Amino acid sequence: MKKVIAYVNNYKVHLLVQELQKIGIDEIIVTEYFKPRKKISRLELRCGNNWVEQVRNIVHKNKTTDNMNDNCFEVKELDDNNESIFPNFCE
């Protein structure tokens, strides 16, 4: 299992979440950060090893500009114990 963290422009974050849910990603944490004239969203999700490239393609497809630096994508290894990425108080 992998934990994917993506930083994206928050203008398309809701569309991005919908696209990820269509492929079966059922745990997504969104944190939005705001500064004057800057807004960014941090997405965290859990997916199988074989889904990482599909998730990456969806994130890059839903960027807001043609600039490749419009988003950031990070992948971390998770234990294979199938635990939720949500904090305990969310369940």
mmCIF file of N, CA, C and O in Angstrom:
data_model
loop_
_atom_site.group_PDB
_atom_site.id
_atom_site.type_symbol
_atom_site.label_atom_id
_atom_site.label_comp_id
_atom_site.label_asym_id
_atom_site.label_seq_id
_atom_site.Cartn_x
_atom_site.Cartn_y
_atom_site.Cartn_z
ATOM 1 N N MET A 1 0.848 -1.185 0.000
ATOM 2 C CA MET A 1 0.000 0.000 0.000
ATOM 3 C C MET A 1 0.884 1.237 0.000
ATOM 4 O O MET A 1 1.967 1.239 0.562
ATOM 5 N N LYS A 2 0.360 2.287 -0.619
ATOM 6 C CA LYS A 2 1.077 3.557 -0.703
ATOM 7 C C LYS A 2 0.212 4.673 -0.133
ATOM 8 O O LYS A 2 -1.020 4.620 -0.192
ATOM 9 N N LYS A 3 0.876 5.658 0.423
ATOM 10 C CA LYS A 3 0.215 6.891 0.831
ATOM 11 C C LYS A 3 0.683 7.953 -0.150
ATOM 12 O O LYS A 3 1.877 8.171 -0.327
ATOM 13 N N VAL A 4 -0.268 8.574 -0.819
ATOM 14 C CA VAL A 4 0.034 9.611 -1.790
ATOM 15 C C VAL A 4 -0.323 10.952 -1.176
ATOM 16 O O VAL A 4 -1.406 11.123 -0.608
ATOM 17 N N ILE A 5 0.603 11.895 -1.284
ATOM 18 C CA ILE A 5 0.364 13.264 -0.835
ATOM 19 C C ILE A 5 0.563 14.151 -2.055
ATOM 20 O O ILE A 5 1.596 14.077 -2.726
ATOM 21 N N ALA A 6 -0.434 14.942 -2.356
ATOM 22 C CA ALA A 6 -0.354 15.836 -3.511
ATOM 23 C C ALA A 6 -0.751 17.237 -3.075
ATOM 24 O O ALA A 6 -1.757 17.418 -2.383
ATOM 25 N N TYR A 7 0.038 18.201 -3.465
ATOM 26 C CA TYR A 7 -0.286 19.605 -3.243
ATOM 27 C C TYR A 7 -0.772 20.158 -4.566
ATOM 28 O O TYR A 7 -0.078 20.056 -5.580
ATOM 29 N N VAL A 8 -1.980 20.703 -4.554
ATOM 30 C CA VAL A 8 -2.596 21.173 -5.792
ATOM 31 C C VAL A 8 -3.230 22.539 -5.553
ATOM 32 O O VAL A 8 -3.540 22.914 -4.423
ATOM 33 N N ASN A 9 -3.442 23.238 -6.643
ATOM 34 C CA ASN A 9 -4.168 24.495 -6.570
ATOM 35 C C ASN A 9 -5.596 24.183 -6.153
ATOM 36 O O ASN A 9 -6.235 23.287 -6.699
ATOM 37 N N ASN A 10 -6.123 24.900 -5.188
ATOM 38 C CA ASN A 10 -7.417 24.509 -4.630
ATOM 39 C C ASN A 10 -8.609 24.825 -5.533
ATOM 40 O O ASN A 10 -9.716 24.446 -5.228
ATOM 41 N N TYR A 11 -8.407 25.484 -6.661
ATOM 42 C CA TYR A 11 -9.518 25.784 -7.557
ATOM 43 C C TYR A 11 -10.149 24.521 -8.145
ATOM 44 O O TYR A 11 -11.317 24.517 -8.490
ATOM 45 N N LYS A 12 -9.376 23.453 -8.256
ATOM 46 C CA LYS A 12 -9.898 22.217 -8.855
ATOM 47 C C LYS A 12 -9.921 21.053 -7.882
ATOM 48 O O LYS A 12 -10.087 19.914 -8.286
ATOM 49 N N VAL A 13 -9.748 21.317 -6.608
ATOM 50 C CA VAL A 13 -9.614 20.214 -5.653
ATOM 51 C C VAL A 13 -10.874 19.353 -5.594
ATOM 52 O O VAL A 13 -10.790 18.132 -5.517
ATOM 53 N N HIS A 14 -12.048 19.950 -5.678
ATOM 54 C CA HIS A 14 -13.289 19.167 -5.597
ATOM 55 C C HIS A 14 -13.469 18.283 -6.836
ATOM 56 O O HIS A 14 -13.888 17.131 -6.714
ATOM 57 N N LEU A 15 -13.111 18.803 -7.996
ATOM 58 C CA LEU A 15 -13.146 17.986 -9.215
ATOM 59 C C LEU A 15 -12.148 16.840 -9.114
ATOM 60 O O LEU A 15 -12.450 15.699 -9.476
ATOM 61 N N LEU A 16 -10.986 17.120 -8.579
ATOM 62 C CA LEU A 16 -9.958 16.094 -8.407
ATOM 63 C C LEU A 16 -10.435 14.984 -7.473
ATOM 64 O O LEU A 16 -10.272 13.802 -7.759
ATOM 65 N N VAL A 17 -11.060 15.350 -6.371
ATOM 66 C CA VAL A 17 -11.593 14.353 -5.435
ATOM 67 C C VAL A 17 -12.635 13.480 -6.134
ATOM 68 O O VAL A 17 -12.633 12.256 -5.990
ATOM 69 N N GLN A 18 -13.517 14.082 -6.915
ATOM 70 C CA GLN A 18 -14.534 13.315 -7.634
ATOM 71 C C GLN A 18 -13.899 12.325 -8.614
ATOM 72 O O GLN A 18 -14.337 11.174 -8.716
ATOM 73 N N GLU A 19 -12.866 12.766 -9.334
ATOM 74 C CA GLU A 19 -12.186 11.878 -10.287
ATOM 75 C C GLU A 19 -11.511 10.710 -9.565
ATOM 76 O O GLU A 19 -11.549 9.580 -10.042
ATOM 77 N N LEU A 20 -10.914 10.971 -8.416
ATOM 78 C CA LEU A 20 -10.268 9.906 -7.651
ATOM 79 C C LEU A 20 -11.296 8.928 -7.091
ATOM 80 O O LEU A 20 -11.064 7.717 -7.073
ATOM 81 N N GLN A 21 -12.441 9.426 -6.668
ATOM 82 C CA GLN A 21 -13.491 8.542 -6.163
ATOM 83 C C GLN A 21 -14.040 7.645 -7.263
ATOM 84 O O GLN A 21 -14.414 6.507 -7.011
ATOM 85 N N LYS A 22 -14.068 8.133 -8.504
ATOM 86 C CA LYS A 22 -14.560 7.328 -9.625
ATOM 87 C C LYS A 22 -13.721 6.074 -9.842
ATOM 88 O O LYS A 22 -14.233 5.064 -10.316
ATOM 89 N N ILE A 23 -12.433 6.131 -9.515
ATOM 90 C CA ILE A 23 -11.582 4.948 -9.719
ATOM 91 C C ILE A 23 -11.490 4.088 -8.462
ATOM 92 O O ILE A 23 -10.747 3.116 -8.425
ATOM 93 N N GLY A 24 -12.228 4.470 -7.408
ATOM 94 C CA GLY A 24 -12.304 3.628 -6.223
ATOM 95 C C GLY A 24 -11.495 4.088 -5.030
ATOM 96 O O GLY A 24 -11.398 3.370 -4.043
ATOM 97 N N ILE A 25 -10.899 5.270 -5.086
ATOM 98 C CA ILE A 25 -10.186 5.805 -3.931
ATOM 99 C C ILE A 25 -11.248 6.286 -2.950
ATOM 100 O O ILE A 25 -11.997 7.204 -3.240
ATOM 101 N N ASP A 26 -11.325 5.625 -1.779
ATOM 102 C CA ASP A 26 -12.428 5.924 -0.865
ATOM 103 C C ASP A 26 -12.001 6.621 0.418
ATOM 104 O O ASP A 26 -12.835 6.914 1.261
ATOM 105 N N GLU A 27 -10.719 6.891 0.580
ATOM 106 C CA GLU A 27 -10.236 7.642 1.735
ATOM 107 C C GLU A 27 -9.361 8.779 1.238
ATOM 108 O O GLU A 27 -8.251 8.551 0.748
ATOM 109 N N ILE A 28 -9.865 9.993 1.334
ATOM 110 C CA ILE A 28 -9.124 11.167 0.891
ATOM 111 C C ILE A 28 -9.240 12.230 1.975
ATOM 112 O O ILE A 28 -10.340 12.558 2.421
ATOM 113 N N ILE A 29 -8.110 12.740 2.409
ATOM 114 C CA ILE A 29 -8.087 13.851 3.361
ATOM 115 C C ILE A 29 -7.654 15.090 2.586
ATOM 116 O O ILE A 29 -6.641 15.069 1.885
ATOM 117 N N VAL A 30 -8.430 16.166 2.697
ATOM 118 C CA VAL A 30 -8.101 17.428 2.037
ATOM 119 C C VAL A 30 -7.887 18.485 3.105
ATOM 120 O O VAL A 30 -8.736 18.690 3.966
ATOM 121 N N THR A 31 -6.742 19.142 3.039
ATOM 122 C CA THR A 31 -6.439 20.260 3.921
ATOM 123 C C THR A 31 -6.182 21.463 3.037
ATOM 124 O O THR A 31 -5.372 21.388 2.106
ATOM 125 N N GLU A 32 -6.872 22.561 3.302
ATOM 126 C CA GLU A 32 -6.695 23.761 2.487
ATOM 127 C C GLU A 32 -5.908 24.799 3.268
ATOM 128 O O GLU A 32 -6.155 25.029 4.448
ATOM 129 N N TYR A 33 -4.937 25.415 2.595
ATOM 130 C CA TYR A 33 -4.107 26.452 3.178
ATOM 131 C C TYR A 33 -4.372 27.766 2.447
ATOM 132 O O TYR A 33 -4.459 27.780 1.225
ATOM 133 N N PHE A 34 -4.484 28.844 3.210
ATOM 134 C CA PHE A 34 -4.768 30.144 2.623
ATOM 135 C C PHE A 34 -3.761 31.179 3.093
ATOM 136 O O PHE A 34 -3.445 31.248 4.274
ATOM 137 N N LYS A 35 -3.247 31.958 2.163
ATOM 138 C CA LYS A 35 -2.442 33.142 2.424
ATOM 139 C C LYS A 35 -2.982 34.226 1.498
ATOM 140 O O LYS A 35 -3.676 33.904 0.526
ATOM 141 N N PRO A 36 -2.680 35.471 1.759
ATOM 142 C CA PRO A 36 -3.132 36.492 0.815
ATOM 143 C C PRO A 36 -2.671 36.167 -0.604
ATOM 144 O O PRO A 36 -1.500 35.909 -0.849
ATOM 145 N N ARG A 37 -3.598 36.080 -1.507
ATOM 146 C CA ARG A 37 -3.371 35.813 -2.932
ATOM 147 C C ARG A 37 -2.792 34.434 -3.241
ATOM 148 O O ARG A 37 -2.368 34.179 -4.347
ATOM 149 N N LYS A 38 -2.754 33.537 -2.263
ATOM 150 C CA LYS A 38 -2.273 32.173 -2.508
ATOM 151 C C LYS A 38 -3.176 31.192 -1.782
ATOM 152 O O LYS A 38 -3.486 31.373 -0.618
ATOM 153 N N LYS A 39 -3.577 30.168 -2.506
ATOM 154 C CA LYS A 39 -4.402 29.108 -1.929
ATOM 155 C C LYS A 39 -3.882 27.791 -2.462
ATOM 156 O O LYS A 39 -3.627 27.654 -3.646
ATOM 157 N N ILE A 40 -3.746 26.832 -1.567
ATOM 158 C CA ILE A 40 -3.269 25.516 -1.982
ATOM 159 C C ILE A 40 -3.973 24.450 -1.147
ATOM 160 O O ILE A 40 -4.346 24.701 -0.002
ATOM 161 N N SER A 41 -4.188 23.304 -1.739
ATOM 162 C CA SER A 41 -4.807 22.188 -1.033
ATOM 163 C C SER A 41 -3.831 21.023 -0.976
ATOM 164 O O SER A 41 -3.096 20.768 -1.928
ATOM 165 N N ARG A 42 -3.854 20.337 0.151
ATOM 166 C CA ARG A 42 -3.035 19.135 0.335
ATOM 167 C C ARG A 42 -3.970 17.941 0.372
ATOM 168 O O ARG A 42 -4.872 17.869 1.204
ATOM 169 N N LEU A 43 -3.783 17.011 -0.555
ATOM 170 C CA LEU A 43 -4.567 15.779 -0.613
ATOM 171 C C LEU A 43 -3.721 14.641 -0.063
ATOM 172 O O LEU A 43 -2.551 14.505 -0.416
ATOM 173 N N GLU A 44 -4.312 13.825 0.782
ATOM 174 C CA GLU A 44 -3.664 12.598 1.241
ATOM 175 C C GLU A 44 -4.616 11.458 0.935
ATOM 176 O O GLU A 44 -5.820 11.560 1.197
ATOM 177 N N LEU A 45 -4.092 10.391 0.394
ATOM 178 C CA LEU A 45 -4.930 9.234 0.098
ATOM 179 C C LEU A 45 -4.105 7.969 0.174
ATOM 180 O O LEU A 45 -2.886 7.994 0.115
ATOM 181 N N ARG A 46 -4.795 6.866 0.312
ATOM 182 C CA ARG A 46 -4.180 5.547 0.357
ATOM 183 C C ARG A 46 -4.611 4.787 -0.883
ATOM 184 O O ARG A 46 -5.789 4.815 -1.259
ATOM 185 N N CYS A 47 -3.662 4.114 -1.518
ATOM 186 C CA CYS A 47 -4.019 3.316 -2.697
ATOM 187 C C CYS A 47 -3.061 2.141 -2.820
ATOM 188 O O CYS A 47 -1.994 2.122 -2.219
ATOM 189 N N GLY A 48 -3.462 1.176 -3.611
ATOM 190 C CA GLY A 48 -2.620 0.026 -3.877
ATOM 191 C C GLY A 48 -1.423 0.421 -4.724
ATOM 192 O O GLY A 48 -1.446 1.436 -5.425
ATOM 193 N N ASN A 49 -0.369 -0.362 -4.642
ATOM 194 C CA ASN A 49 0.862 -0.068 -5.379
ATOM 195 C C ASN A 49 0.621 0.109 -6.874
ATOM 196 O O ASN A 49 1.245 0.942 -7.509
ATOM 197 N N ASN A 50 -0.283 -0.682 -7.429
ATOM 198 C CA ASN A 50 -0.532 -0.628 -8.869
ATOM 199 C C ASN A 50 -1.414 0.551 -9.287
ATOM 200 O O ASN A 50 -1.648 0.742 -10.471
ATOM 201 N N TRP A 51 -1.908 1.344 -8.353
ATOM 202 C CA TRP A 51 -2.762 2.492 -8.682
ATOM 203 C C TRP A 51 -2.005 3.808 -8.697
ATOM 204 O O TRP A 51 -2.554 4.836 -9.079
ATOM 205 N N VAL A 52 -0.759 3.813 -8.264
ATOM 206 C CA VAL A 52 -0.027 5.069 -8.092
ATOM 207 C C VAL A 52 0.048 5.856 -9.401
ATOM 208 O O VAL A 52 -0.209 7.058 -9.418
ATOM 209 N N GLU A 53 0.389 5.208 -10.497
ATOM 210 C CA GLU A 53 0.510 5.922 -11.773
ATOM 211 C C GLU A 53 -0.837 6.472 -12.242
ATOM 212 O O GLU A 53 -0.904 7.564 -12.790
ATOM 213 N N GLN A 54 -1.905 5.718 -12.022
ATOM 214 C CA GLN A 54 -3.229 6.214 -12.402
ATOM 215 C C GLN A 54 -3.607 7.433 -11.570
ATOM 216 O O GLN A 54 -4.134 8.409 -12.095
ATOM 217 N N VAL A 55 -3.323 7.395 -10.276
ATOM 218 C CA VAL A 55 -3.583 8.544 -9.404
ATOM 219 C C VAL A 55 -2.738 9.732 -9.850
ATOM 220 O O VAL A 55 -3.221 10.859 -9.947
ATOM 221 N N ARG A 56 -1.450 9.486 -10.148
ATOM 222 C CA ARG A 56 -0.564 10.560 -10.614
ATOM 223 C C ARG A 56 -1.111 11.204 -11.893
ATOM 224 O O ARG A 56 -1.129 12.429 -12.039
ATOM 225 N N ASN A 57 -1.574 10.387 -12.825
ATOM 226 C CA ASN A 57 -2.118 10.915 -14.069
ATOM 227 C C ASN A 57 -3.351 11.777 -13.828
ATOM 228 O O ASN A 57 -3.525 12.816 -14.469
ATOM 229 N N ILE A 58 -4.213 11.361 -12.911
ATOM 230 C CA ILE A 58 -5.412 12.144 -12.595
ATOM 231 C C ILE A 58 -5.023 13.477 -11.966
ATOM 232 O O ILE A 58 -5.560 14.525 -12.321
ATOM 233 N N VAL A 59 -4.068 13.459 -11.043
ATOM 234 C CA VAL A 59 -3.628 14.705 -10.407
ATOM 235 C C VAL A 59 -3.040 15.647 -11.450
ATOM 236 O O VAL A 59 -3.390 16.834 -11.500
ATOM 237 N N HIS A 60 -2.165 15.146 -12.313
ATOM 238 C CA HIS A 60 -1.545 15.998 -13.324
ATOM 239 C C HIS A 60 -2.550 16.462 -14.377
ATOM 240 O O HIS A 60 -2.449 17.583 -14.868
ATOM 241 N N LYS A 61 -3.522 15.624 -14.696
ATOM 242 C CA LYS A 61 -4.545 16.004 -15.678
ATOM 243 C C LYS A 61 -5.410 17.154 -15.167
ATOM 244 O O LYS A 61 -5.865 17.988 -15.934
ATOM 245 N N ASN A 62 -5.614 17.219 -13.855
ATOM 246 C CA ASN A 62 -6.498 18.224 -13.280
ATOM 247 C C ASN A 62 -5.765 19.448 -12.750
ATOM 248 O O ASN A 62 -6.300 20.193 -11.944
ATOM 249 N N LYS A 63 -4.557 19.677 -13.229
ATOM 250 C CA LYS A 63 -3.852 20.884 -12.811
ATOM 251 C C LYS A 63 -4.533 22.101 -13.436
ATOM 252 O O LYS A 63 -5.299 21.984 -14.390
ATOM 253 N N THR A 64 -4.243 23.262 -12.920
ATOM 254 C CA THR A 64 -4.979 24.449 -13.347
ATOM 255 C C THR A 64 -4.276 25.241 -14.434
ATOM 256 O O THR A 64 -4.870 26.110 -15.048
ATOM 257 N N THR A 65 -2.998 24.977 -14.683
ATOM 258 C CA THR A 65 -2.276 25.676 -15.741
ATOM 259 C C THR A 65 -1.496 24.656 -16.550
ATOM 260 O O THR A 65 -1.452 23.481 -16.225
ATOM 261 N N ASP A 66 -0.837 25.112 -17.590
ATOM 262 C CA ASP A 66 0.001 24.215 -18.389
ATOM 263 C C ASP A 66 1.388 24.046 -17.789
ATOM 264 O O ASP A 66 2.207 23.316 -18.322
ATOM 265 N N ASN A 67 1.656 24.700 -16.687
ATOM 266 C CA ASN A 67 2.947 24.600 -16.026
ATOM 267 C C ASN A 67 3.039 23.272 -15.287
ATOM 268 O O ASN A 67 2.197 22.950 -14.465
ATOM 269 N N MET A 68 4.081 22.476 -15.557
ATOM 270 C CA MET A 68 4.240 21.184 -14.892
ATOM 271 C C MET A 68 4.446 21.342 -13.385
ATOM 272 O O MET A 68 4.219 20.429 -12.623
ATOM 273 N N ASN A 69 4.888 22.515 -12.932
ATOM 274 C CA ASN A 69 5.105 22.754 -11.513
ATOM 275 C C ASN A 69 3.834 23.208 -10.802
ATOM 276 O O ASN A 69 3.881 23.717 -9.698
ATOM 277 N N ASP A 70 2.705 23.035 -11.441
ATOM 278 C CA ASP A 70 1.423 23.461 -10.877
ATOM 279 C C ASP A 70 1.027 22.601 -9.678
ATOM 280 O O ASP A 70 0.176 22.976 -8.905
ATOM 281 N N ASN A 71 1.614 21.443 -9.523
ATOM 282 C CA ASN A 71 1.282 20.570 -8.397
ATOM 283 C C ASN A 71 2.524 19.790 -7.962
ATOM 284 O O ASN A 71 3.518 19.758 -8.650
ATOM 285 N N CYS A 72 2.426 19.190 -6.792
ATOM 286 C CA CYS A 72 3.513 18.400 -6.231
ATOM 287 C C CYS A 72 2.934 17.041 -5.859
ATOM 288 O O CYS A 72 1.811 16.956 -5.362
ATOM 289 N N PHE A 73 3.679 15.978 -6.094
ATOM 290 C CA PHE A 73 3.173 14.617 -5.904
ATOM 291 C C PHE A 73 4.232 13.814 -5.159
ATOM 292 O O PHE A 73 5.377 13.744 -5.590
ATOM 293 N N GLU A 74 3.845 13.224 -4.034
ATOM 294 C CA GLU A 74 4.786 12.465 -3.199
ATOM 295 C C GLU A 74 4.162 11.116 -2.857
ATOM 296 O O GLU A 74 2.973 11.023 -2.570
ATOM 297 N N VAL A 75 4.972 10.063 -2.872
ATOM 298 C CA VAL A 75 4.500 8.713 -2.574
ATOM 299 C C VAL A 75 5.333 8.157 -1.422
ATOM 300 O O VAL A 75 6.554 8.222 -1.445
ATOM 301 N N LYS A 76 4.629 7.598 -0.422
ATOM 302 C CA LYS A 76 5.293 6.977 0.721
ATOM 303 C C LYS A 76 4.775 5.551 0.890
ATOM 304 O O LYS A 76 3.619 5.273 0.590
ATOM 305 N N GLU A 77 5.629 4.690 1.385
ATOM 306 C CA GLU A 77 5.246 3.298 1.648
ATOM 307 C C GLU A 77 4.406 3.229 2.916
ATOM 308 O O GLU A 77 4.682 3.913 3.896
ATOM 309 N N LEU A 78 3.351 2.420 2.901
ATOM 310 C CA LEU A 78 2.524 2.173 4.075
ATOM 311 C C LEU A 78 2.685 0.717 4.500
ATOM 312 O O LEU A 78 2.976 -0.146 3.676
ATOM 313 N N ASP A 79 2.455 0.462 5.756
ATOM 314 C CA ASP A 79 2.406 -0.925 6.210
ATOM 315 C C ASP A 79 1.249 -1.612 5.511
ATOM 316 O O ASP A 79 0.229 -1.002 5.209
ATOM 317 N N ASP A 80 1.361 -2.884 5.274
ATOM 318 C CA ASP A 80 0.299 -3.634 4.595
ATOM 319 C C ASP A 80 -0.783 -4.115 5.553
ATOM 320 O O ASP A 80 -1.422 -5.122 5.320
ATOM 321 N N ASN A 81 -1.022 -3.381 6.625
ATOM 322 C CA ASN A 81 -2.020 -3.820 7.600
ATOM 323 C C ASN A 81 -3.420 -3.256 7.309
ATOM 324 O O ASN A 81 -4.328 -3.427 8.094
ATOM 325 N N ASN A 82 -3.585 -2.590 6.177
ATOM 326 C CA ASN A 82 -4.876 -2.066 5.724
ATOM 327 C C ASN A 82 -5.533 -1.100 6.703
ATOM 328 O O ASN A 82 -6.742 -0.985 6.748
ATOM 329 N N GLU A 83 -4.734 -0.418 7.503
ATOM 330 C CA GLU A 83 -5.302 0.581 8.401
ATOM 331 C C GLU A 83 -5.708 1.817 7.619
ATOM 332 O O GLU A 83 -5.110 2.163 6.618
ATOM 333 N N SER A 84 -6.692 2.507 8.155
ATOM 334 C CA SER A 84 -7.164 3.741 7.557
ATOM 335 C C SER A 84 -6.114 4.833 7.715
ATOM 336 O O SER A 84 -5.332 4.825 8.657
ATOM 337 N N ILE A 85 -6.102 5.785 6.792
ATOM 338 C CA ILE A 85 -5.225 6.950 6.940
ATOM 339 C C ILE A 85 -5.894 8.024 7.781
ATOM 340 O O ILE A 85 -5.259 8.988 8.173
ATOM 341 N N PHE A 86 -7.175 7.868 8.079
ATOM 342 C CA PHE A 86 -7.894 8.839 8.879
ATOM 343 C C PHE A 86 -7.497 8.738 10.353
ATOM 344 O O PHE A 86 -7.275 7.643 10.848
ATOM 345 N N PRO A 87 -7.442 9.869 11.030
ATOM 346 C CA PRO A 87 -7.195 9.803 12.489
ATOM 347 C C PRO A 87 -8.328 9.038 13.174
ATOM 348 O O PRO A 87 -9.455 8.991 12.665
ATOM 349 N N ASN A 88 -8.067 8.467 14.317
ATOM 350 C CA ASN A 88 -9.060 7.653 15.024
ATOM 351 C C ASN A 88 -10.357 8.395 15.319
ATOM 352 O O ASN A 88 -11.421 7.805 15.339
ATOM 353 N N PHE A 89 -10.290 9.705 15.557
ATOM 354 C CA PHE A 89 -11.506 10.432 15.905
ATOM 355 C C PHE A 89 -12.449 10.606 14.726
ATOM 356 O O PHE A 89 -13.590 11.013 14.900
ATOM 357 N N CYS A 90 -12.011 10.278 13.508
ATOM 358 C CA CYS A 90 -12.869 10.426 12.329
ATOM 359 C C CYS A 90 -13.714 9.183 12.058
ATOM 360 O O CYS A 90 -14.564 9.192 11.201
ATOM 361 N N GLU A 91 -13.460 8.109 12.754
ATOM 362 C CA GLU A 91 -14.153 6.854 12.430
ATOM 363 C C GLU A 91 -15.377 6.656 13.302
ATOM 364 O O GLU A 91 -15.561 7.179 14.311
#
